[in-house]
Coordinates of C-alpha atoms and ligand atoms in Angstrom, one line a residue:
M1 CA -3.1 -21.9 16.6
K2 CA -4.6 -18.6 17.7
S3 CA -7.0 -19.3 20.6
C4 CA -9.0 -16.2 19.6
D5 CA -9.5 -17.1 16.0
P6 CA -12.7 -19.1 15.6
L7 CA -12.0 -19.8 11.9
A8 CA -8.6 -21.3 12.7
Q9 CA -10.0 -23.5 15.5
L10 CA -12.9 -24.7 13.3
I11 CA -10.5 -25.5 10.4
A12 CA -8.3 -27.6 12.8
A13 CA -11.3 -29.4 14.3
F14 CA -12.9 -30.2 11.0
R15 CA -9.6 -31.2 9.4
A16 CA -9.1 -33.8 12.1
G17 CA -12.8 -34.9 11.9
I18 CA -12.6 -35.3 8.1
A19 CA -9.4 -37.4 8.4
K20 CA -11.1 -39.6 10.9
A21 CA -14.3 -40.0 8.9
T22 CA -12.7 -40.6 5.5
G23 CA -9.3 -42.1 6.4
C24 CA -7.6 -39.3 4.3
D25 CA -4.3 -37.9 5.4
S26 CA -5.1 -34.8 7.4
G27 CA -2.3 -32.8 5.8
S28 CA -4.0 -33.0 2.4
I29 CA -7.4 -32.0 3.5
D30 CA -9.0 -28.6 2.8
P31 CA -11.9 -28.5 5.2
Q32 CA -13.6 -25.7 3.3
V33 CA -14.6 -23.7 6.4
K34 CA -16.0 -20.3 5.7
V35 CA -17.6 -17.4 7.5
S36 CA -21.3 -17.8 6.7
G37 CA -22.8 -15.2 4.5
D38 CA -26.1 -15.2 6.2
P39 CA -26.7 -15.6 10.0
K40 CA -29.7 -17.9 9.1
H41 CA -27.1 -20.5 8.1
G42 CA -25.0 -20.3 11.2
D43 CA -21.8 -18.3 12.0
F44 CA -19.6 -20.6 9.9
Q45 CA -20.0 -23.3 7.4
C46 CA -18.0 -26.4 6.5
N47 CA -18.6 -27.3 2.9
A48 CA -16.1 -30.2 2.6
A49 CA -18.6 -33.0 2.4
L50 CA -19.9 -31.7 -1.0
V51 CA -16.5 -31.8 -2.6
L52 CA -15.3 -35.0 -1.0
A53 CA -18.6 -36.9 -1.7
R54 CA -18.3 -36.2 -5.4
A55 CA -14.9 -37.7 -5.6
A56 CA -15.8 -40.7 -3.4
K57 CA -19.2 -41.1 -5.1
V58 CA -21.1 -41.2 -1.9
N59 CA -24.2 -39.2 -0.7
P60 CA -22.9 -35.8 0.5
R61 CA -25.5 -35.5 3.3
D62 CA -24.4 -38.9 4.7
L63 CA -20.8 -37.9 4.5
A64 CA -21.6 -34.6 6.2
G65 CA -23.2 -36.6 9.0
S66 CA -20.2 -38.8 9.6
I67 CA -17.8 -35.8 9.4
L68 CA -19.9 -34.0 12.0
Q69 CA -19.9 -37.2 14.2
A70 CA -16.1 -37.5 14.0
T71 CA -15.4 -33.8 14.6
E72 CA -14.7 -32.8 18.2
L73 CA -16.0 -29.2 18.6
G74 CA -16.1 -29.2 22.4
D75 CA -17.8 -26.1 23.8
L76 CA -16.7 -24.1 20.8
V77 CA -20.1 -24.6 19.1
D78 CA -23.5 -24.9 20.6
R79 CA -25.6 -25.8 17.6
T80 CA -24.9 -27.5 14.3
E81 CA -27.1 -28.5 11.4
I82 CA -26.7 -30.3 8.1
A83 CA -28.4 -28.2 5.5
G84 CA -29.3 -28.5 1.8
P85 CA -27.2 -31.0 -0.2
G86 CA -24.7 -31.4 2.7
F87 CA -23.5 -28.1 4.2
I88 CA -22.5 -28.2 7.8
N89 CA -23.7 -25.0 9.6
V90 CA -22.3 -24.2 13.0
W91 CA -23.2 -21.6 15.6
L92 CA -20.5 -20.7 18.1
S93 CA -21.4 -20.9 21.7
A94 CA -21.7 -17.7 23.7
T95 CA -19.2 -18.9 26.2
A96 CA -16.7 -19.6 23.5
I97 CA -17.2 -16.2 22.0
A98 CA -16.7 -14.5 25.3
R99 CA -13.6 -16.5 26.0
M100 CA -12.1 -15.6 22.5
L101 CA -13.0 -11.9 23.0
R102 CA -11.0 -12.1 26.3
E103 CA -8.0 -13.5 24.3
L104 CA -8.4 -10.9 21.7
S105 CA -8.3 -8.1 24.2
G106 CA -4.8 -9.0 25.3
P107 CA -2.0 -6.5 24.5
S108 CA -1.3 -7.8 21.0
L109 CA -4.9 -7.9 19.9
G110 CA -4.5 -11.4 18.9
I111 CA -1.9 -10.7 16.3
E112 CA 0.9 -13.2 16.9
P113 CA 4.4 -12.8 15.4
A114 CA 4.7 -14.7 12.1
P115 CA 8.4 -14.4 11.5
L116 CA 9.9 -15.3 8.1
P117 CA 13.3 -16.8 7.5
H118 CA 14.3 -13.8 5.3
A119 CA 13.6 -10.1 5.2
V120 CA 10.8 -8.4 3.2
V121 CA 12.0 -5.7 0.9
I122 CA 9.5 -3.1 -0.2
D123 CA 10.2 -0.8 -3.1
L124 CA 8.1 2.3 -2.5
C125 CA 7.8 6.0 -3.3
G126 CA 10.3 6.0 -6.2
V127 CA 10.2 9.7 -6.8
N128 CA 12.5 11.3 -9.3
V129 CA 15.0 14.0 -8.5
A130 CA 14.0 17.5 -9.7
K131 CA 10.4 16.5 -10.3
Q132 CA 7.4 17.3 -8.2
M133 CA 5.6 14.4 -6.7
H134 CA 2.3 13.7 -8.4
V135 CA -0.6 11.5 -7.5
G136 CA 1.1 8.3 -8.8
H137 CA 3.7 8.8 -6.1
L138 CA 0.9 9.1 -3.6
R139 CA -0.1 5.5 -4.4
A140 CA 3.5 4.1 -4.5
T141 CA 4.2 5.8 -1.1
I142 CA 1.1 5.0 0.9
I143 CA 0.4 1.5 -0.4
G144 CA 4.1 0.6 0.2
D145 CA 3.9 2.1 3.7
V146 CA 0.9 0.0 4.6
I147 CA 2.5 -3.2 3.2
A148 CA 5.5 -2.4 5.3
R149 CA 3.5 -1.7 8.4
L150 CA 1.6 -5.0 8.1
H151 CA 4.8 -7.0 7.8
E152 CA 6.4 -5.1 10.6
R153 CA 3.4 -5.8 12.8
L154 CA 3.9 -9.5 12.2
G155 CA 7.4 -9.2 13.5
R156 CA 9.3 -9.4 10.2
K157 CA 12.4 -7.6 9.1
V158 CA 11.4 -5.0 6.6
W159 CA 13.5 -2.9 4.3
R160 CA 11.8 0.2 2.9
E161 CA 13.6 1.0 -0.3
N162 CA 13.0 4.4 -2.0
H163 CA 14.5 3.7 -5.4
L164 CA 15.0 7.4 -6.1
G165 CA 15.5 8.4 -9.7
D166 CA 18.7 10.3 -9.1
W167 CA 21.0 9.2 -11.9
G168 CA 21.3 9.4 -15.7
L169 CA 20.8 11.8 -18.5
P170 CA 17.5 13.5 -17.4
I171 CA 19.2 14.6 -14.2
A172 CA 22.3 15.7 -16.1
M173 CA 20.1 17.8 -18.4
T174 CA 18.5 19.6 -15.5
L175 CA 21.9 20.1 -13.9
A176 CA 23.4 21.4 -17.1
S177 CA 20.4 23.8 -17.8
L178 CA 20.6 25.2 -14.2
R179 CA 24.3 25.7 -14.5
R180 CA 23.9 27.5 -17.9
Q181 CA 21.5 29.8 -16.2
R182 CA 24.1 30.3 -13.5
R183 CA 21.5 29.6 -10.8
D184 CA 22.6 29.7 -7.2
F185 CA 22.2 26.0 -6.2
R186 CA 21.8 26.8 -2.5
S187 CA 18.6 28.8 -3.0
L188 CA 16.7 26.5 -5.3
T189 CA 13.2 25.2 -4.6
L190 CA 11.7 22.0 -6.0
D191 CA 9.5 24.2 -8.3
D192 CA 12.7 25.7 -9.8
L193 CA 14.1 22.3 -10.4
N194 CA 10.8 21.1 -11.9
A195 CA 10.8 24.1 -14.3
A196 CA 14.4 23.5 -15.2
Y197 CA 13.7 19.8 -15.8
R198 CA 10.9 20.6 -18.2
S199 CA 12.7 23.3 -20.1
A200 CA 15.8 21.1 -20.3
Q201 CA 13.7 18.4 -21.9
L202 CA 12.1 20.8 -24.4
E203 CA 15.4 22.3 -25.2
A204 CA 17.1 19.0 -25.8
T205 CA 14.6 17.6 -28.2
S206 CA 16.6 18.2 -31.2
D207 CA 14.4 19.1 -34.1
Q208 CA 16.1 17.3 -36.9
A209 CA 12.9 16.0 -38.2
G210 CA 11.2 19.4 -38.1
L211 CA 14.0 20.9 -40.0
Q212 CA 13.9 18.3 -42.8
A213 CA 10.2 18.5 -43.1
A214 CA 10.5 22.3 -43.5
Q215 CA 13.1 21.9 -46.1
V216 CA 11.0 19.4 -48.1
A217 CA 7.9 21.6 -47.7
G218 CA 10.0 24.5 -49.1
A219 CA 9.6 26.8 -46.1
G220 CA 10.8 30.3 -46.4
P221 CA 14.4 31.3 -45.6
H222 CA 13.4 32.9 -42.3
R223 CA 11.6 29.9 -41.0
L224 CA 14.4 27.6 -42.1
A225 CA 17.0 29.8 -40.4
E226 CA 14.9 29.8 -37.2
L227 CA 14.6 26.0 -37.2
E228 CA 18.3 25.7 -38.0
L229 CA 19.1 27.8 -34.9
Q230 CA 16.7 25.9 -32.7
N231 CA 18.2 22.6 -33.8
Q232 CA 21.7 23.8 -33.1
L233 CA 20.7 25.0 -29.7
A234 CA 19.1 21.7 -29.0
C235 CA 22.1 19.9 -30.1
A236 CA 24.3 22.2 -28.0
A237 CA 22.1 21.6 -24.9
E238 CA 22.2 17.8 -25.6
Q239 CA 26.0 18.0 -25.9
D240 CA 26.2 20.0 -22.7
A241 CA 24.0 17.5 -20.8
K242 CA 26.1 14.6 -22.1
S243 CA 29.3 16.2 -20.9
T244 CA 27.7 17.1 -17.6
L245 CA 26.8 13.5 -17.3
L246 CA 30.4 12.4 -18.0
K247 CA 31.6 14.8 -15.3
L248 CA 29.1 13.5 -12.8
Q249 CA 30.0 9.9 -13.6
G250 CA 33.6 10.8 -13.4
G251 CA 33.2 12.2 -9.9
D252 CA 34.0 15.8 -10.8
A253 CA 33.8 17.6 -7.4
A254 CA 31.9 20.7 -8.4
T255 CA 29.4 18.7 -10.5
V256 CA 28.8 16.2 -7.8
A257 CA 28.3 19.0 -5.2
D258 CA 25.6 20.6 -7.4
W259 CA 24.0 17.2 -8.0
K260 CA 23.8 16.6 -4.3
Q261 CA 22.1 19.9 -3.9
L262 CA 19.4 18.8 -6.4
I263 CA 18.8 15.7 -4.3
E264 CA 18.7 17.7 -1.1
V265 CA 16.1 20.0 -2.5
T266 CA 14.0 17.2 -3.8
M267 CA 14.3 15.1 -0.7
T268 CA 13.4 18.0 1.7
E269 CA 10.1 18.3 -0.1
V270 CA 9.5 14.5 -0.4
L271 CA 10.1 13.9 3.3
E272 CA 7.9 16.8 4.2
T273 CA 5.2 15.3 2.1
A274 CA 5.7 11.9 3.7
R275 CA 5.4 13.6 7.1
V276 CA 2.1 15.3 6.1
L277 CA 0.9 11.9 4.8
G278 CA 1.9 10.2 8.0
V279 CA 4.1 7.8 6.1
H280 CA 7.1 6.2 7.7
L281 CA 9.8 7.4 5.2
T282 CA 13.1 9.0 6.0
D283 CA 16.5 9.7 4.4
Q284 CA 17.5 6.3 5.7
H285 CA 15.2 4.6 3.3
S286 CA 16.7 6.3 0.2
R287 CA 18.8 4.1 -1.9
G288 CA 18.6 5.7 -5.3
E289 CA 19.6 4.6 -8.7
S290 CA 23.0 6.2 -8.2
F291 CA 23.8 3.7 -5.5
F292 CA 24.0 1.0 -8.2
R293 CA 26.1 2.9 -10.6
D294 CA 29.2 0.8 -10.2
R295 CA 27.2 -2.4 -10.5
L296 CA 25.8 -1.6 -13.9
A297 CA 28.8 -2.6 -16.1
P298 CA 29.3 -5.9 -14.1
T299 CA 25.6 -6.6 -14.5
V300 CA 25.8 -6.4 -18.3
D301 CA 29.1 -8.4 -18.2
A302 CA 27.4 -11.1 -16.1
F303 CA 24.5 -11.4 -18.6
V304 CA 26.9 -11.4 -21.6
S305 CA 29.3 -14.0 -20.1
S306 CA 26.5 -16.3 -19.1
G307 CA 25.2 -16.2 -22.7
L308 CA 21.9 -14.6 -21.6
A309 CA 22.5 -11.3 -23.4
K310 CA 23.8 -10.6 -26.9
E311 CA 24.8 -7.7 -29.1
D312 CA 22.2 -6.2 -31.4
A313 CA 23.2 -3.3 -33.6
G314 CA 25.8 -2.2 -31.0
A315 CA 23.4 -2.5 -28.1
I316 CA 23.2 -5.3 -25.6
V317 CA 19.9 -7.1 -25.2
V318 CA 18.5 -10.0 -23.2
T319 CA 15.9 -12.0 -25.1
F320 CA 13.2 -14.2 -23.8
A321 CA 12.0 -17.5 -25.3
D322 CA 8.3 -16.6 -24.9
R323 CA 8.2 -13.1 -26.3
E324 CA 9.5 -10.9 -29.0
R325 CA 10.2 -7.9 -26.8
P326 CA 13.9 -7.9 -25.7
M327 CA 15.2 -6.2 -22.6
L328 CA 17.7 -3.5 -23.5
I329 CA 20.5 -3.4 -20.9
R330 CA 23.1 -1.3 -22.7
K331 CA 22.6 1.2 -25.4
A332 CA 24.7 1.4 -28.5
D333 CA 26.4 4.6 -27.0
G334 CA 27.4 2.6 -23.9
G335 CA 24.8 4.1 -21.6
F336 CA 22.9 1.9 -19.2
L337 CA 19.1 1.7 -18.7
Y338 CA 16.4 1.7 -16.1
A339 CA 16.3 -2.1 -16.5
T340 CA 20.0 -2.5 -15.9
T341 CA 19.7 -0.6 -12.6
D342 CA 16.8 -2.7 -11.6
L343 CA 18.6 -6.0 -12.3
A344 CA 21.5 -4.9 -10.1
A345 CA 19.0 -3.7 -7.5
V346 CA 17.2 -7.1 -7.3
R347 CA 20.5 -8.8 -6.9
F348 CA 21.4 -6.5 -4.1
R349 CA 18.1 -6.8 -2.4
V350 CA 18.1 -10.6 -2.5
Q351 CA 21.8 -11.3 -1.9
E352 CA 22.8 -8.4 0.4
L353 CA 19.6 -7.4 2.1
D354 CA 18.5 -11.1 2.4
G355 CA 15.2 -10.3 0.9
G356 CA 13.0 -13.4 0.7
H357 CA 10.2 -11.4 -0.7
V358 CA 10.9 -8.3 -2.8
I359 CA 7.8 -6.3 -3.4
Y360 CA 7.6 -3.5 -6.0
V361 CA 4.8 -1.0 -5.4
V362 CA 4.9 0.6 -8.8
D363 CA 2.5 1.9 -11.4
A364 CA 0.8 -0.9 -13.4
R365 CA 2.1 0.7 -16.6
Q366 CA 5.5 -0.7 -15.7
R367 CA 4.2 -4.3 -15.8
D368 CA 6.3 -5.3 -18.8
H369 CA 9.4 -3.8 -17.3
F370 CA 9.1 -5.8 -14.2
K371 CA 8.2 -9.0 -16.0
D372 CA 11.4 -8.6 -18.0
V373 CA 13.5 -7.7 -15.0
F374 CA 12.1 -10.6 -12.9
D375 CA 12.5 -13.1 -15.7
G376 CA 16.0 -11.9 -16.3
V377 CA 16.9 -12.2 -12.7
R378 CA 15.5 -15.7 -12.5
M379 CA 17.4 -16.8 -15.6
I380 CA 20.7 -15.7 -14.2
G381 CA 19.9 -17.0 -10.7
W382 CA 20.1 -13.8 -8.8
D383 CA 16.9 -14.6 -6.9
T384 CA 18.8 -17.3 -5.0
L385 CA 19.1 -16.7 -1.3
S386 CA 22.0 -17.7 0.9
D387 CA 20.2 -20.9 2.0
G388 CA 19.6 -21.9 -1.6
T389 CA 15.8 -21.1 -1.7
H390 CA 14.4 -18.6 -4.2
A391 CA 13.1 -15.2 -3.3
T392 CA 9.6 -14.2 -4.3
L393 CA 9.5 -11.2 -6.6
S394 CA 6.2 -9.3 -6.8
H395 CA 5.1 -6.3 -8.7
L396 CA 2.2 -4.8 -6.7
A397 CA 0.9 -2.9 -9.6
F398 CA -1.4 0.0 -9.0
G399 CA -3.8 1.8 -11.3
S400 CA -4.2 5.5 -12.1
V401 CA -5.9 8.2 -10.2
L402 CA -8.6 9.7 -12.4
G403 CA -10.5 13.0 -12.2
T404 CA -14.3 13.1 -11.9
D405 CA -14.4 13.1 -15.7
K406 CA -12.8 9.7 -15.6
R407 CA -9.7 11.0 -17.3
P408 CA -6.2 11.2 -15.7
L409 CA -6.4 13.8 -13.0
K410 CA -5.4 17.2 -14.3
T411 CA -5.7 20.8 -13.1
R412 CA -8.1 23.1 -14.9
S413 CA -5.2 24.4 -17.0
G414 CA -4.4 20.8 -18.0
E415 CA -1.3 20.4 -15.8
N416 CA -0.6 17.4 -13.6
F417 CA -1.7 18.0 -10.0
T418 CA 1.2 18.1 -7.7
L419 CA 0.7 15.9 -4.7
R420 CA 1.1 18.8 -2.3
A421 CA -1.7 20.8 -3.9
L422 CA -4.0 17.8 -3.6
L423 CA -3.1 17.2 0.0
D424 CA -3.4 20.9 0.9
E425 CA -6.9 20.9 -0.5
A426 CA -7.9 17.7 1.4
I427 CA -6.6 19.2 4.6
E428 CA -8.5 22.4 4.0
R429 CA -11.7 20.4 3.4
G430 CA -11.1 18.3 6.5
V431 CA -10.6 21.4 8.6
Q432 CA -13.8 23.0 7.3
Q433 CA -15.7 19.9 8.1
V434 CA -14.4 19.6 11.7
M435 CA -14.8 23.4 12.3
R436 CA -18.4 23.3 11.2
R437 CA -19.2 20.4 13.5
A438 CA -17.5 22.1 16.4
T439 CA -20.1 24.9 16.2
D440 CA -22.8 22.5 17.4
P441 CA -23.0 22.8 21.2
T442 CA -23.6 19.1 21.6
S443 CA -20.5 18.1 19.7
T444 CA -17.6 16.7 21.7
T445 CA -15.3 19.2 19.8
H446 CA -17.4 22.2 20.8
G447 CA -15.2 24.8 22.5
M448 CA -11.8 23.2 21.5
A449 CA -8.9 25.5 20.6
E450 CA -8.6 26.3 16.9
S451 CA -5.2 24.7 16.7
E452 CA -6.6 21.4 18.0
L453 CA -9.5 21.5 15.6
R454 CA -7.0 22.2 12.8
S455 CA -5.0 19.1 13.6
I456 CA -8.1 17.0 13.8
G457 CA -9.2 18.4 10.5
A458 CA -5.8 17.5 8.9
A459 CA -6.2 14.0 10.2
V460 CA -9.6 13.8 8.6
G461 CA -8.5 15.2 5.3
I462 CA -5.4 13.0 5.0
G463 CA -7.3 10.0 6.4
A464 CA -10.0 10.5 3.7
V465 CA -7.5 10.5 0.9
K466 CA -5.5 7.6 2.2
Y467 CA -8.4 5.4 3.0
A468 CA -10.1 6.0 -0.4
D469 CA -6.9 5.0 -2.1
L470 CA -6.2 2.0 0.1
A471 CA -9.8 0.7 0.1
C472 CA -9.9 -0.3 -3.6
D473 CA -8.1 -3.1 -5.2
P474 CA -4.7 -1.5 -6.0
V475 CA -4.7 -2.5 -9.6
R476 CA -7.9 -0.7 -10.4
D477 CA -8.1 3.0 -11.4
Y478 CA -10.1 5.1 -9.1
V479 CA -11.8 8.5 -9.2
F480 CA -10.3 11.2 -7.0
D481 CA -13.5 12.7 -5.6
L482 CA -12.9 14.7 -2.4
D483 CA -16.6 15.1 -1.7
R484 CA -17.1 11.4 -1.5
M485 CA -13.9 10.6 0.2
I486 CA -14.4 13.1 3.0
A487 CA -18.0 12.2 3.9
F488 CA -18.7 11.0 7.4
E489 CA -21.1 8.4 5.9
G490 CA -20.3 5.5 3.5
D491 CA -17.2 3.5 3.0
T492 CA -14.8 6.3 3.9
G493 CA -11.9 7.0 6.3
P494 CA -13.7 9.6 8.2
Y495 CA -16.6 7.2 8.8
I496 CA -14.3 4.8 10.5
Q497 CA -12.4 7.6 12.4
Y498 CA -15.8 8.9 13.5
A499 CA -16.9 5.4 14.7
H500 CA -13.7 5.2 16.7
A501 CA -14.1 8.7 18.2
R502 CA -17.8 8.1 19.2
I503 CA -16.8 5.0 21.1
A504 CA -14.0 7.0 22.8
S505 CA -16.5 9.6 23.9
L506 CA -19.0 6.9 25.1
L507 CA -16.3 5.3 27.3
N508 CA -15.5 8.7 28.6
R509 CA -19.1 9.5 29.5
S510 CA -19.4 6.1 31.3
G511 CA -17.3 7.5 34.1
Q512 CA -15.6 4.1 34.4
S513 CA -11.8 3.8 34.5
A514 CA -10.0 2.1 31.6
E515 CA -8.9 -0.7 34.0
A516 CA -12.4 -1.3 35.3
I517 CA -13.7 -1.6 31.7
A518 CA -10.8 -3.9 30.7
A519 CA -11.4 -6.2 33.7
A520 CA -15.2 -6.6 32.9
D521 CA -16.5 -9.9 31.6
F522 CA -17.8 -10.2 28.1
A523 CA -21.3 -11.5 27.8
I524 CA -22.9 -12.2 24.4
T525 CA -26.7 -12.4 24.4
E526 CA -28.1 -10.2 21.6
P527 CA -27.7 -10.9 17.9
A528 CA -26.0 -7.5 17.3
E529 CA -23.5 -8.3 20.0
R530 CA -22.8 -11.7 18.4
H531 CA -22.4 -10.1 15.0
L532 CA -20.0 -7.4 16.2
S533 CA -18.0 -10.0 18.1
L534 CA -17.6 -12.3 15.1
C535 CA -16.4 -9.3 13.0
L536 CA -13.9 -8.4 15.7
L537 CA -12.6 -12.0 16.1
Q538 CA -11.7 -12.0 12.4
F539 CA -9.3 -9.1 12.8
P540 CA -6.0 -11.1 13.5
H541 CA -6.7 -13.3 10.5
V542 CA -7.4 -10.3 8.3
V543 CA -4.1 -8.6 9.2
L544 CA -2.2 -11.7 8.4
N545 CA -4.1 -12.2 5.2
A546 CA -3.8 -8.6 4.1
A547 CA 0.0 -8.9 4.5
E548 CA 0.3 -12.2 2.7
T549 CA -1.8 -11.2 -0.2
L550 CA -0.6 -7.6 -0.4
S551 CA -4.1 -6.4 0.0
P552 CA -4.6 -3.3 2.1
Q553 CA -8.2 -3.2 0.8
R554 CA -9.0 -6.3 2.9
L555 CA -8.1 -4.5 6.1
C556 CA -10.1 -1.5 5.0
A557 CA -13.2 -3.7 4.3
A558 CA -12.9 -5.4 7.7
L559 CA -12.7 -2.1 9.5
H560 CA -15.6 -0.8 7.6
E561 CA -17.6 -3.9 8.5
I562 CA -16.7 -3.5 12.2
A563 CA -17.7 0.1 12.2
I564 CA -21.1 -0.8 10.7
A565 CA -21.5 -3.7 13.1
Y566 CA -20.8 -1.4 16.0
S567 CA -23.4 1.1 14.8
G568 CA -25.9 -1.8 14.6
F569 CA -24.9 -2.9 18.1
Y570 CA -25.2 0.7 19.5
Q571 CA -28.7 1.1 18.1
S572 CA -30.1 -2.1 19.4
C573 CA -28.1 -2.6 22.7
P574 CA -28.2 0.4 25.0
V575 CA -24.8 0.7 26.8
L576 CA -25.0 3.3 29.4
K577 CA -28.7 2.7 29.8
A578 CA -28.4 -1.1 29.9
P579 CA -30.9 -3.0 32.0
D580 CA -28.3 -3.7 34.7
Q581 CA -24.7 -3.1 35.8
A582 CA -23.3 -6.4 34.6
V583 CA -24.8 -5.9 31.1
C584 CA -23.5 -2.3 31.0
R585 CA -20.0 -3.4 31.9
A586 CA -20.0 -6.2 29.4
R587 CA -21.2 -3.8 26.7
L588 CA -18.6 -1.2 27.7
A589 CA -15.9 -4.0 27.4
L590 CA -17.1 -4.8 23.9
S591 CA -17.1 -1.1 23.0
R592 CA -13.6 -0.7 24.3
L593 CA -12.3 -3.7 22.4
T594 CA -14.0 -2.3 19.2
Q595 CA -12.3 1.0 19.8
R596 CA -8.9 -0.7 20.2
V597 CA -9.3 -2.8 17.1
L598 CA -10.4 0.2 15.0
A599 CA -7.4 2.2 16.3
E600 CA -5.0 -0.6 15.6
G601 CA -6.4 -1.1 12.1
L602 CA -6.3 2.6 11.3
S603 CA -2.7 2.7 12.6
L604 CA -1.8 -0.2 10.3
L605 CA -3.2 1.9 7.5
G606 CA -1.2 4.9 8.7
I607 CA -4.3 6.8 9.5
H608 CA -4.7 8.9 12.7
A609 CA -7.6 8.0 15.0
P610 CA -8.5 11.2 16.8
L611 CA -10.4 10.8 20.1
R612 CA -12.8 13.6 19.3
M613 CA -14.1 14.7 15.9
Ligands
LIG701 N1 11.3 6.4 -10.5 C1 10.4 5.5 -11.2 C2 9.2 6.3 -11.8 O1 8.9 7.4 -11.4 C3 9.8 4.5 -10.2 C4 10.8 3.6 -9.5 C5 10.2 2.3 -9.2 N2 11.1 1.4 -8.6 C6 12.0 0.7 -9.3 N3 12.8 -0.1 -8.7 N4 12.0 0.7 -10.6 O2 8.6 5.8 -12.7

């Protein structure tokens, strides 16, 4: 048990006490210990008596009394009370708080390794070759990165898997269209690819229906001829794409070389965006759809031979007992689908990467897809690990990014925003903000070199965008509102960055060395010190909980609460002008610990914590 986690210690103490008082087996007891919502009712509450008394048909206040009697709290607590119908309220002792703060200020900040028997696999980013990254990829990339960081921090083996969309007809269409235009593949940009992708899609939509409608409607000969030609061109483009796909699949050297070039161009930009975002994503993390190409036919065969898939009008489908919607795994023309690749990928991740938990950070609109894939995998048993246990498969579904008009975010001309354009704007806004503050002669940034101010500004802009995204429940849609995100006040990234930087500057002004501050004793006397300490002491638990429940928003909320608590402390407890040296040193120690926790928390969110802002 963590010696710096008051919640864990109270849970253990009350669990033993309840077992003693009731004779229940301690393993089956939930002692219902919670952080108290109101300091009037103590720091923590144990609410078990209410629940247990109902079942045992005894008076809850009496039961609370005997639980309290049987619970050994030692010097952890210096006051308890039984309140209302049978709540047990407890106040931690100042000595215990100081001791736990000392524990927390060790090198690992109270976060102990929590290894798992198997690896954690995180499907993140998921961009498509020849397409610009848009805001949806922002979410898949940064949420995935934070989940990975949290698990890594807990000492777990993590695989970051960028399931790049690099295979199949859409890519072949783009490839074919660029080849028809005789483009030089070595000088292409992602914008070129994106344009080719879109025109290829338009070209290839064969207009059979339009042609028939025109014939029925008796359109004039000119119009008919025009449509006829369009339709022929579309069919030709489609044919061309199909034959390009065959060449690609067959390993034709020239086609493969061009295809690799498309991937190269796409990845150069994706990795650059990841760098700007401060996300840990490299070439090493790319394992695209093409990686699974030789596993698609065997996947379909396995489903067919185990009787889980059957033929339906030439196609192969998997059906489920509880729903009408089948999962298509092979088209009538023999082509494989997105689902086929994902089935093969889950198998690989569980059986070859040893993934005990496979987490898909993907748009909520793909919920049905993952439900089908996961159910299919479980039916065929591909979720079985080498030790016979079953992997947990999770779809961490995220909502959409909306414009201030509450509609999906679009540019004024109605196009999708590219992620780069959005990030460039955020950086620009961050830079403006930081530059403006630096003109104030009392600001710590006054007189800094422009290049330094720019890099702080970039950290603020990117921090603002990332925090706003991570701070809300992933499944919810949110409004992309740079004005709100970038404010130094409110529940924003810059607010937390600023709290951190202000502490850094305070410590700097104290003239004390880091070692002296680190060696000082904690002393908790004021309510604001107590409140801040209790917020800090929750940090290790929050990190573990955010990782286990895939909830970056819980870490954000905890950091925001700490920043607010620090500001309350700073207002009511003078640090440099403290009544005496010992109090000054204790408050510096508390400030230093707060700074470290904020820096660590921001780093787990992949957000920079500048020392000056
Ligand atoms: N490329 C897909 C898209 O843009 C996302 C991939 C998600 N990962 C997966 N294993 N299916 O929609």
